[in-house]
Coordinates of C-alpha atoms in Angstrom, one line a residue:
Chain A
X1 CA 79.0 172.1 90.6
X2 CA 75.8 171.5 88.7
X3 CA 75.9 168.0 87.1
X4 CA 78.4 165.1 86.8
X5 CA 77.7 162.5 84.1
X6 CA 78.7 158.9 84.9
X7 CA 79.5 156.2 82.4
X8 CA 77.4 153.6 84.2
X9 CA 78.5 150.1 83.1
X10 CA 76.1 147.3 84.2
X11 CA 76.6 143.6 84.3
X12 CA 73.5 141.3 84.3
X13 CA 71.3 144.3 85.0
X14 CA 73.2 145.7 88.0
X15 CA 75.8 148.5 88.0
X16 CA 79.3 147.2 88.6
X17 CA 80.8 148.1 92.0
X18 CA 83.0 150.8 90.4
X19 CA 80.0 152.7 89.3
X20 CA 78.6 152.9 92.8
X21 CA 82.0 154.3 93.9
X22 CA 81.7 156.9 91.2
X23 CA 78.2 157.8 92.4
X24 CA 79.6 158.6 95.8
X25 CA 82.5 160.7 94.3
X26 CA 80.0 162.6 92.1
X27 CA 77.5 163.3 94.8
X28 CA 80.0 165.0 97.0
X29 CA 80.9 167.4 94.2
X30 CA 77.7 168.1 92.3
X31 CA 73.9 168.6 92.9
X32 CA 73.0 166.5 89.9
X33 CA 74.3 163.0 89.0
X34 CA 73.3 161.6 85.6
X35 CA 74.1 157.9 84.9
X36 CA 74.3 156.9 81.2
X37 CA 73.4 153.2 80.9
X38 CA 73.3 150.8 77.9
X39 CA 72.3 147.3 77.1
X40 CA 69.1 145.4 77.2
X41 CA 67.3 145.9 80.5
X42 CA 70.0 148.2 82.0
X43 CA 67.5 150.9 82.7
X44 CA 66.0 148.6 85.4
X45 CA 69.0 149.5 87.5
X46 CA 67.6 153.1 87.9
X47 CA 66.0 152.7 91.4
X48 CA 69.2 151.1 92.7
X49 CA 71.3 153.9 91.1
X50 CA 68.9 156.4 92.7
X51 CA 69.5 154.9 96.1
X52 CA 73.2 155.7 95.5
X53 CA 72.5 159.3 94.6
X54 CA 71.8 159.3 90.9
X55 CA 69.2 161.9 89.9
X56 CA 68.8 161.1 86.2
X57 CA 69.3 158.0 84.1
X58 CA 70.0 158.4 80.4
X59 CA 69.3 155.1 78.6
X60 CA 71.1 154.2 75.4
X61 CA 69.0 151.0 75.2
X62 CA 69.8 147.7 73.7
X63 CA 73.0 148.0 71.5
X64 CA 72.7 144.5 70.0
X65 CA 76.1 143.4 68.7
X66 CA 77.7 146.8 68.5
X67 CA 80.6 147.9 70.6
X68 CA 79.5 150.4 73.2
X69 CA 81.9 153.3 72.9
X70 CA 80.5 155.2 69.8
X71 CA 76.9 155.1 71.0
X72 CA 77.6 155.8 74.7
X73 CA 79.9 158.7 73.8
X74 CA 77.2 160.1 71.6
X75 CA 74.6 159.8 74.4
X76 CA 77.0 161.6 76.8
X77 CA 77.6 164.3 74.2
X78 CA 73.8 164.7 74.1
X79 CA 73.6 165.1 77.8
X80 CA 76.3 167.7 77.7
X81 CA 74.3 169.6 75.0
X82 CA 71.4 169.9 77.5
X83 CA 73.7 172.1 79.6
X84 CA 75.0 172.1 83.1
X85 CA 77.4 169.2 82.8
X86 CA 80.7 170.1 84.6
X87 CA 82.4 166.7 84.6
X88 CA 82.2 163.2 83.2
X89 CA 83.4 160.2 85.2
X90 CA 84.3 156.8 83.7
X91 CA 85.6 153.6 85.3
X92 CA 89.0 152.2 84.3
X93 CA 87.4 149.1 82.6
X94 CA 87.8 147.9 79.0
X95 CA 84.8 149.8 77.8
X96 CA 85.0 152.7 80.2
X97 CA 88.3 153.8 79.0
X98 CA 87.3 153.5 75.3
X99 CA 84.1 155.4 75.9
X100 CA 86.1 158.2 77.7
X101 CA 88.5 158.3 74.7
X102 CA 85.7 158.5 72.1
X103 CA 84.0 161.2 74.0
X104 CA 87.2 163.1 74.5
X105 CA 88.0 163.4 70.8
X106 CA 84.3 164.0 70.0
X107 CA 83.9 167.1 72.3
X108 CA 87.6 168.2 72.3
X109 CA 88.2 167.7 76.0
X110 CA 91.2 165.9 77.5
X111 CA 90.8 162.6 79.3
X112 CA 92.4 162.7 82.8
X113 CA 93.3 159.2 83.8
X114 CA 94.4 157.3 86.9
X115 CA 92.4 159.5 89.2
X116 CA 92.3 158.5 92.9
X117 CA 90.9 161.7 94.4
X118 CA 88.8 164.7 93.3
X119 CA 88.0 168.0 95.0
X120 CA 86.7 171.4 94.2
X121 CA 89.0 174.3 94.8
X122 CA 87.1 177.4 94.0
X123 CA 85.5 176.8 90.7
X124 CA 88.1 174.3 89.4
X125 CA 88.4 170.6 89.8
X126 CA 91.6 169.3 91.3
X127 CA 92.4 165.7 90.7
X128 CA 94.9 163.4 92.5
X129 CA 96.8 160.8 90.7
X130 CA 98.8 157.9 92.1
X131 CA 102.0 157.4 90.1
X132 CA 105.1 155.3 90.0
X133 CA 103.5 152.4 91.8
X134 CA 101.7 154.6 94.3
X135 CA 104.9 156.1 95.7
X136 CA 104.0 159.5 94.6
X137 CA 100.8 161.5 94.5
X138 CA 100.4 164.2 91.8
X139 CA 97.7 166.9 92.3
X140 CA 96.6 168.7 89.1
X141 CA 94.1 171.4 88.3
X142 CA 92.0 171.2 85.1
X143 CA 92.4 174.6 83.5
X144 CA 90.3 174.2 80.3
X145 CA 86.7 174.9 79.6
X146 CA 84.5 172.1 81.0
X147 CA 83.3 169.4 81.1
X148 CA 86.5 167.6 82.0
X149 CA 86.6 163.8 81.6
X150 CA 88.0 161.8 84.4
X151 CA 88.8 158.0 84.4
X152 CA 88.7 156.9 88.1
X153 CA 90.7 154.1 89.5
X154 CA 88.6 151.4 91.2
X155 CA 88.5 151.3 95.0
X156 CA 89.6 154.9 95.4
X157 CA 86.3 156.1 96.6
X158 CA 84.0 154.3 99.0
X159 CA 80.5 153.6 97.7
X160 CA 77.6 154.7 100.0
X161 CA 73.9 154.1 99.8
X162 CA 72.1 157.3 100.6
X163 CA 68.5 156.2 99.9
X164 CA 67.6 158.7 97.1
X165 CA 64.3 158.4 95.2
X166 CA 64.1 156.6 91.8
X167 CA 65.5 159.0 89.2
X168 CA 63.8 160.0 86.0
X169 CA 64.8 157.8 83.0
X170 CA 65.2 159.4 79.7
X171 CA 66.0 157.8 76.3
X172 CA 69.4 158.9 74.9
X173 CA 69.7 160.8 71.6
X174 CA 72.4 159.2 69.6
X175 CA 72.3 160.8 66.1
X176 CA 74.3 159.8 63.1
X177 CA 77.4 157.8 63.8
X178 CA 78.4 156.6 60.3
X179 CA 81.6 154.5 60.1
X180 CA 82.6 154.8 63.7
X181 CA 79.9 152.4 64.7
X182 CA 80.7 149.7 62.1
X183 CA 82.3 147.0 64.3
X184 CA 80.1 144.1 65.2
X185 CA 80.4 141.2 67.7
X186 CA 79.7 137.9 65.9
X187 CA 80.4 135.6 68.8
X188 CA 81.0 135.9 72.6
X189 CA 83.2 133.4 74.5
X190 CA 83.0 133.4 78.3
X191 CA 85.6 131.5 80.2
X192 CA 84.2 129.8 83.2
X193 CA 85.7 130.8 86.5
X194 CA 84.5 129.5 89.8
X195 CA 84.8 131.3 93.1
X196 CA 84.6 135.1 93.8
X197 CA 85.7 137.6 91.2
X198 CA 88.9 139.6 91.7
X199 CA 86.9 142.7 92.4
X200 CA 85.0 141.2 95.3
X201 CA 87.3 138.6 96.7
X202 CA 88.3 138.9 100.4
X203 CA 91.5 137.0 99.6
X204 CA 93.6 137.3 96.4
X205 CA 96.4 134.9 95.7
X206 CA 98.6 136.0 92.8
X207 CA 101.5 134.5 91.0
X208 CA 104.3 136.0 88.9
X209 CA 107.3 135.0 86.8
X210 CA 109.0 133.5 89.8
X211 CA 106.7 130.5 89.5
X212 CA 109.0 129.5 86.7
X213 CA 106.6 127.7 84.4
X214 CA 102.9 128.0 83.5
X215 CA 102.0 124.6 85.0
X216 CA 103.0 125.9 88.5
X217 CA 100.1 128.4 88.4
X218 CA 97.8 125.5 89.3
X219 CA 99.0 125.8 92.9
X220 CA 98.1 129.4 93.0
X221 CA 94.6 128.5 91.9
X222 CA 94.4 125.7 94.4
X223 CA 95.5 128.0 97.3
X224 CA 92.9 130.6 96.2
X225 CA 90.2 127.9 96.2
X226 CA 91.3 126.7 99.6
X227 CA 91.1 130.2 101.0
X228 CA 87.8 131.1 99.3
X229 CA 89.6 133.7 97.3
X230 CA 90.4 134.6 93.7
X231 CA 93.6 133.9 91.7
X232 CA 95.4 136.9 90.3
X233 CA 98.6 137.4 88.2
X234 CA 101.3 139.9 87.4
X235 CA 101.5 141.5 84.0
X236 CA 104.7 139.4 83.3
X237 CA 102.8 136.1 83.2
X238 CA 99.8 137.5 81.5
X239 CA 102.0 138.9 78.7
X240 CA 103.7 135.5 78.6
X241 CA 100.3 133.9 78.0
X242 CA 100.2 131.8 81.1
X243 CA 96.8 133.1 82.2
X244 CA 94.2 135.3 80.6
X245 CA 94.2 139.1 80.8
X246 CA 91.2 139.1 83.1
X247 CA 93.6 137.7 85.9
X248 CA 95.9 140.7 85.8
X249 CA 96.3 142.8 88.9
X250 CA 98.0 146.1 88.4
X251 CA 97.9 149.5 86.7
X252 CA 96.5 148.1 83.5
X253 CA 94.6 145.2 85.1
X254 CA 92.4 145.1 88.1
X255 CA 92.7 147.2 91.2
X256 CA 92.0 144.9 94.2
X257 CA 91.5 145.7 97.8
X258 CA 91.1 142.4 99.6
X259 CA 91.5 141.7 103.2
X260 CA 94.5 139.6 102.5
X261 CA 96.8 139.6 99.4
X262 CA 99.3 136.8 98.9
X263 CA 102.0 137.3 96.2
X264 CA 104.2 134.4 95.0
X265 CA 107.1 135.0 92.8
X266 CA 106.1 138.6 92.0
X267 CA 108.9 141.2 92.3
X268 CA 106.6 144.1 92.7
X269 CA 107.1 146.4 89.6
X270 CA 105.3 149.7 90.1
X271 CA 102.8 148.4 87.5
X272 CA 101.7 145.7 89.9
X273 CA 102.0 147.5 93.3
X274 CA 99.5 150.2 92.3
X275 CA 96.8 147.5 91.8
X276 CA 97.2 145.8 95.2
X277 CA 98.8 148.0 97.8
X278 CA 95.4 148.9 99.2
X279 CA 95.0 145.4 100.6
X280 CA 94.6 145.3 104.4
X281 CA 97.3 142.7 104.8
X282 CA 100.0 141.5 102.4
X283 CA 102.2 138.4 102.4
X284 CA 104.9 138.2 99.7
X285 CA 107.2 135.3 98.9
X286 CA 110.2 136.0 96.6
X287 CA 113.7 134.6 96.4
X288 CA 115.2 138.0 95.7
X289 CA 115.7 139.9 99.0
X290 CA 115.7 143.2 97.0
X291 CA 112.2 142.5 95.5
X292 CA 110.2 145.8 96.0
X293 CA 107.1 143.8 97.0
X294 CA 108.8 142.6 100.2
X295 CA 109.1 146.1 101.5
X296 CA 105.4 146.7 101.4
X297 CA 104.4 143.3 102.8
X298 CA 103.3 142.7 106.4
X299 CA 105.2 139.5 106.1
X300 CA 107.9 139.2 103.4
X301 CA 109.4 135.8 103.0
X302 CA 112.8 135.6 101.2
X303 CA 112.6 132.0 100.0
X304 CA 111.8 129.5 97.3
X305 CA 108.3 129.7 96.0
X306 CA 108.5 126.1 95.0
X307 CA 109.1 125.2 98.6
X308 CA 106.8 127.6 100.5
X309 CA 103.8 127.4 98.2
X310 CA 103.3 123.6 98.2
X311 CA 104.0 123.4 101.9
X312 CA 101.4 126.1 102.6
X313 CA 98.8 124.3 100.5
X314 CA 99.5 121.0 102.2
X315 CA 99.3 122.6 105.7
X316 CA 96.0 124.2 104.9
X317 CA 94.6 120.9 103.6
X318 CA 95.8 119.2 106.8
X319 CA 94.1 121.8 108.9
X320 CA 90.7 121.4 107.3
Chain B
X1 CA 97.4 146.7 51.7
X2 CA 99.5 149.1 53.7
X3 CA 99.4 148.9 57.5
X4 CA 100.4 151.7 59.8
X5 CA 101.7 151.2 63.3
X6 CA 101.7 153.9 65.9
X7 CA 104.9 153.6 67.9
X8 CA 106.2 155.5 70.9
X9 CA 109.8 156.0 71.7
X10 CA 110.3 156.0 75.5
X11 CA 113.2 156.1 77.9
X12 CA 114.9 152.6 78.4
X13 CA 113.7 150.3 81.2
X14 CA 117.0 151.1 83.1
X15 CA 116.0 154.7 83.4
X16 CA 113.9 155.1 86.6
X17 CA 110.6 157.0 86.2
X18 CA 110.8 160.5 87.5
X19 CA 109.4 163.9 87.0
X20 CA 111.3 166.8 85.6
X21 CA 111.2 169.3 88.5
X22 CA 111.0 172.4 86.3
X23 CA 108.3 171.3 83.8
X24 CA 106.5 168.8 86.1
X25 CA 106.2 166.4 83.2
X26 CA 107.6 162.9 82.8
X27 CA 111.4 163.0 82.5
X28 CA 112.5 161.8 79.1
X29 CA 116.3 161.8 79.5
X30 CA 118.8 159.5 78.0
X31 CA 118.5 157.5 74.8
X32 CA 115.0 156.6 73.7
X33 CA 114.0 153.0 72.8
X34 CA 111.0 151.4 71.1
X35 CA 108.3 150.9 73.7
X36 CA 108.2 147.2 74.3
X37 CA 104.4 147.3 74.1
X38 CA 104.7 148.5 70.5
X39 CA 106.9 145.5 69.5
X40 CA 103.8 143.3 69.5
X41 CA 101.8 145.6 67.1
X42 CA 104.8 145.9 64.8
X43 CA 105.1 142.1 64.8
X44 CA 101.4 141.7 64.2
X45 CA 101.5 144.2 61.3
X46 CA 104.5 142.4 59.7
X47 CA 102.6 139.1 59.9
X48 CA 99.4 140.5 58.4
X49 CA 101.3 142.2 55.6
X50 CA 103.1 138.9 54.8
X51 CA 99.8 136.9 54.9
X52 CA 98.2 139.5 52.7
X53 CA 101.0 138.9 50.2
X54 CA 102.2 142.5 50.0
X55 CA 101.8 146.0 51.3
X56 CA 104.1 148.0 53.5
X57 CA 104.2 148.4 57.2
X58 CA 104.6 152.1 57.9
X59 CA 105.6 153.5 61.4
X60 CA 104.0 156.7 62.7
X61 CA 105.5 158.4 65.7
X62 CA 106.1 161.8 67.3
X63 CA 108.9 163.3 69.5
X64 CA 109.9 166.8 70.4
X65 CA 113.6 166.4 69.3
X66 CA 114.0 164.3 66.2
X67 CA 115.0 161.0 68.1
X68 CA 114.9 158.0 65.8
X69 CA 116.6 155.1 67.7
X70 CA 113.4 153.4 68.6
X71 CA 112.1 153.7 65.1
X72 CA 115.2 152.1 63.7
X73 CA 114.5 149.0 65.9
X74 CA 111.1 148.6 64.3
X75 CA 112.5 149.2 60.8
X76 CA 115.1 146.5 61.6
X77 CA 112.3 144.1 62.4
X78 CA 110.9 144.7 58.9
X79 CA 108.8 147.9 58.7
X80 CA 109.3 149.6 55.4
X81 CA 109.4 153.3 56.4
X82 CA 108.5 155.8 59.1
X83 CA 106.7 159.1 59.3
X84 CA 108.1 161.0 62.3
X85 CA 106.5 164.2 63.5
X86 CA 109.2 166.1 65.3
X87 CA 108.6 169.6 66.8
X88 CA 109.7 171.2 70.1
X89 CA 106.1 172.3 70.6
X90 CA 105.1 168.7 71.2
X91 CA 106.9 168.4 74.6
X92 CA 104.3 167.8 77.3
X93 CA 101.5 166.7 75.0
X94 CA 98.7 164.7 76.5
X95 CA 96.8 161.8 74.9
X96 CA 94.4 164.0 72.9
X97 CA 97.2 166.2 71.6
X98 CA 99.1 163.1 70.7
X99 CA 96.1 161.6 68.9
X100 CA 95.6 164.8 66.9
X101 CA 99.2 164.8 65.6
X102 CA 99.2 161.1 64.8
X103 CA 95.8 161.4 63.0
X104 CA 97.3 164.2 60.8
X105 CA 100.4 162.0 60.1
X106 CA 98.3 158.9 59.4
X107 CA 96.3 160.7 56.8
X108 CA 99.5 161.0 54.8
X109 CA 100.2 157.3 54.9
X110 CA 97.1 156.1 53.1
X111 CA 97.1 153.0 55.3
X112 CA 93.8 151.2 55.8
X113 CA 94.6 149.4 59.0
X114 CA 96.1 151.2 61.9
X115 CA 97.6 149.1 64.7
X116 CA 98.6 150.5 68.2
X117 CA 99.5 149.0 71.5
X118 CA 96.8 149.0 74.1
X119 CA 98.8 151.5 76.1
X120 CA 102.3 152.8 76.4
X121 CA 104.6 151.5 79.1
X122 CA 105.5 154.9 80.5
X123 CA 102.2 156.9 80.3
X124 CA 99.6 154.1 80.6
X125 CA 96.7 156.3 79.7
X126 CA 95.6 153.9 77.0
X127 CA 93.3 156.4 75.3
X128 CA 95.3 157.5 72.2
X129 CA 94.1 154.8 69.9
X130 CA 90.4 155.4 70.3
X131 CA 90.8 159.2 70.3
X132 CA 92.7 158.7 67.1
X133 CA 89.8 156.6 65.6
X134 CA 87.3 159.2 66.6
X135 CA 89.4 162.0 65.0
X136 CA 89.7 159.9 61.8
X137 CA 86.0 159.1 61.9
X138 CA 86.6 155.3 61.9
X139 CA 85.8 152.3 64.1
X140 CA 88.2 151.0 66.8
X141 CA 88.5 147.5 68.2
X142 CA 90.7 147.4 71.3
X143 CA 92.5 144.7 73.3
X144 CA 93.0 142.3 70.4
X145 CA 94.6 139.0 71.1
X146 CA 94.2 137.8 67.6
X147 CA 93.9 139.7 64.3
X148 CA 93.1 138.4 60.8
X149 CA 92.4 140.2 57.6
X150 CA 89.6 138.9 55.3
X151 CA 87.6 140.1 52.3
X152 CA 85.3 142.3 54.4
X153 CA 87.9 143.8 56.6
X154 CA 89.4 142.7 59.9
X155 CA 88.4 140.0 62.2
X156 CA 89.5 140.4 65.8
X157 CA 89.4 138.3 69.0
X158 CA 88.9 141.0 71.6
X159 CA 89.6 140.4 75.3
X160 CA 86.7 141.1 77.7
X161 CA 86.1 140.8 81.4
X162 CA 84.6 137.3 80.9
X163 CA 86.7 135.9 78.1
X164 CA 86.8 137.2 74.5
X165 CA 84.5 138.4 71.8
X166 CA 84.9 137.8 68.0
X167 CA 84.5 141.1 66.3
X168 CA 84.3 141.9 62.6
X169 CA 85.0 145.4 61.4
X170 CA 85.3 147.0 58.0
X171 CA 88.4 149.0 57.0
X172 CA 89.7 151.6 57.6
X173 CA 89.9 150.9 61.3
X174 CA 92.1 151.2 64.4
X175 CA 93.0 148.0 66.2
X176 CA 94.9 147.8 69.5
X177 CA 97.1 144.8 70.1
X178 CA 97.5 143.3 73.6
X179 CA 101.1 142.7 74.7
X180 CA 102.3 139.2 74.6
X181 CA 99.9 137.8 72.0
X182 CA 102.5 137.2 69.3
X183 CA 106.1 136.1 69.5
X184 CA 108.2 139.1 68.5
X185 CA 111.0 138.5 66.1
X186 CA 114.5 139.7 66.8
X187 CA 115.9 142.0 64.2
X188 CA 118.5 140.0 62.0
X189 CA 121.9 141.5 61.3
X190 CA 120.7 142.0 57.7
X191 CA 117.6 143.8 59.0
X192 CA 119.7 146.0 61.3
X193 CA 121.9 147.0 58.4
X194 CA 118.9 147.6 56.0
X195 CA 117.2 149.7 58.7
X196 CA 120.0 152.3 58.5
X197 CA 119.0 153.3 55.0
X198 CA 115.2 153.0 55.3
X199 CA 113.4 156.3 54.9
X200 CA 112.2 158.3 57.9
X201 CA 110.1 161.2 56.7
X202 CA 110.4 164.0 59.3
X203 CA 107.6 166.5 59.5
X204 CA 107.0 169.6 61.7
X205 CA 103.6 170.6 63.0
X206 CA 103.5 173.3 60.3
X207 CA 104.1 170.7 57.7
X208 CA 101.0 168.9 59.0
X209 CA 99.0 172.0 59.5
X210 CA 98.4 171.3 63.2
X211 CA 97.9 174.3 65.5
X212 CA 100.7 174.2 68.1
X213 CA 98.2 175.6 70.7
X214 CA 96.3 172.3 70.5
X215 CA 99.3 170.1 71.5
X216 CA 102.1 170.2 74.1
X217 CA 101.6 171.6 77.6
X218 CA 99.1 174.2 76.4
X219 CA 96.9 171.6 74.8
X220 CA 96.9 169.4 77.8
X221 CA 94.8 172.0 79.8
X222 CA 96.2 170.7 83.1
X223 CA 98.3 172.5 85.7
X224 CA 100.3 170.3 88.0
X225 CA 99.9 171.8 91.5
X226 CA 102.1 169.4 93.5
X227 CA 104.1 166.2 93.4
X228 CA 104.4 164.6 96.9
X229 CA 105.5 161.3 98.3
X230 CA 102.4 159.2 98.9
X231 CA 101.5 157.9 102.3
X232 CA 103.5 154.6 102.4
X233 CA 102.6 151.3 104.1
X234 CA 104.4 150.8 107.3
X235 CA 107.2 148.3 106.9
X236 CA 106.5 144.8 108.0
X237 CA 108.6 141.8 108.9
X238 CA 111.0 140.2 106.4
X239 CA 112.1 136.7 107.2
X240 CA 114.5 134.3 105.3
X241 CA 113.1 130.8 104.8
X242 CA 116.3 129.1 106.2
X243 CA 114.6 126.4 108.2
X244 CA 112.0 125.6 105.6
X245 CA 109.2 126.6 108.0
X246 CA 108.2 130.0 106.6
X247 CA 104.9 128.5 105.5
X248 CA 103.9 128.1 109.1
X249 CA 104.3 131.8 109.8
X250 CA 102.1 132.5 106.8
X251 CA 99.6 130.0 108.2
X252 CA 99.6 131.7 111.6
X253 CA 98.9 135.0 110.0
X254 CA 96.1 133.7 108.0
X255 CA 94.5 132.5 111.2
X256 CA 95.2 135.8 113.0
X257 CA 93.6 137.7 110.1
X258 CA 90.5 135.4 110.2
X259 CA 91.0 133.9 106.8
X260 CA 91.3 130.4 108.2

């Protein structure tokens, strides 16, 4: 393949980990890897992206208070117009998915989501998709005219530094966007969160509806803190408003791959399992012996979360 | 002001997810219900219409076979009417094909605000709303946890990785509503009875002037090569916490795994 274009989201001037994974996936398939970046100072990430195999950076520049999707999709469409683009990769993040969707309708190409593997078979791209909580793997061939747009699941490809040279940096051509670009951010609210992020944590401690009440989530946070990990949550308690959306582990939340995943009061709906079954070790505590999560755990405890969780917290405190 | 809500009718939660062996698409057997994710956007639309002091909530949906049970649930909640695109050629449509059909149907409603769920509970692609916005040439604000109408348009609290952003956006616009952000009303008996006689306008692709080649399996431009059982995790140990000492086993493992 000639070129893959990456939707390269950065945070505080550095590409998010998922982008580096996409670099590795793209490099294995194509000779050229173009990263489209946006935001003030994002182009400074170019040398780092180069080290991960990016050969060209297309910089949208500072977007001020606009939402990224219309402008970034326009920039990618501009890269496609230059020729040679066979595929576009986006990360399954808030903005990544919206950018892929904007681009899809703009250039009339489908978005292929939930991708956990990609390979070339002859001239066509074959993607693998983990479905039904990861119990089944679907392989599908893209049959249309390119470029195809793929939304990749986090932690499906290993990032790898290859020591490439700094890539050329070009300014994006955006063109006229009219009404599509009319939304503006008037205030930003960041919730303070201490400890490692869900993406990077070596230990993730998650709670679900089995906790019984929102106030019991405090013990999940305490255990996560004691273990130097990050607290997570099932969709059920996010939907119920106990914790913010950013805590959600699962198909529509974060995909985590920690060394140890501890699940309390989570039954293990397919929605949740797909986001955490890549953990090296899993411990699950649930009062229902038929809870699906027990079947994938290294240690499944059939028991009362309100007994096991406080005792575990106390025992760890006593140890330290 | 009229508000449109895109709704999906999906198999009930008691029907296990499976693939149809012959078509290699998601099985859609049994009675269809209103996707639970959509109940939040329907609720949000009803509240906004009430606060605006008028205007109808109009449902827009598509199916291959004329099914309406899920729409009746939303009508019973208080939506005024529905536009249903029903055509056998829609079977196997992907997100872009779906967005194309909904865009054509929405154009007939005259609604200025279009609400959607962030993603369906069966397909989970989550791209239809923004594809829809692009096809209609209007802005989209996704992952709303709060939506208000004001003189200039719509004001949205949008979830982000770090917290939330306050976003203002002129109308017309597409807004996606995160599940769980409003308490969904139960249809009253009166609502259920009234829903039976509320209008559902049923349209075919030909009625909308949408080319059947752009939707359904053909429009999806993907050929499923294989569906296989994924490599599973090897089964571990399951213990019952009869003696109240299970936490000690967890502790031991945390030490073994080098966490403690």
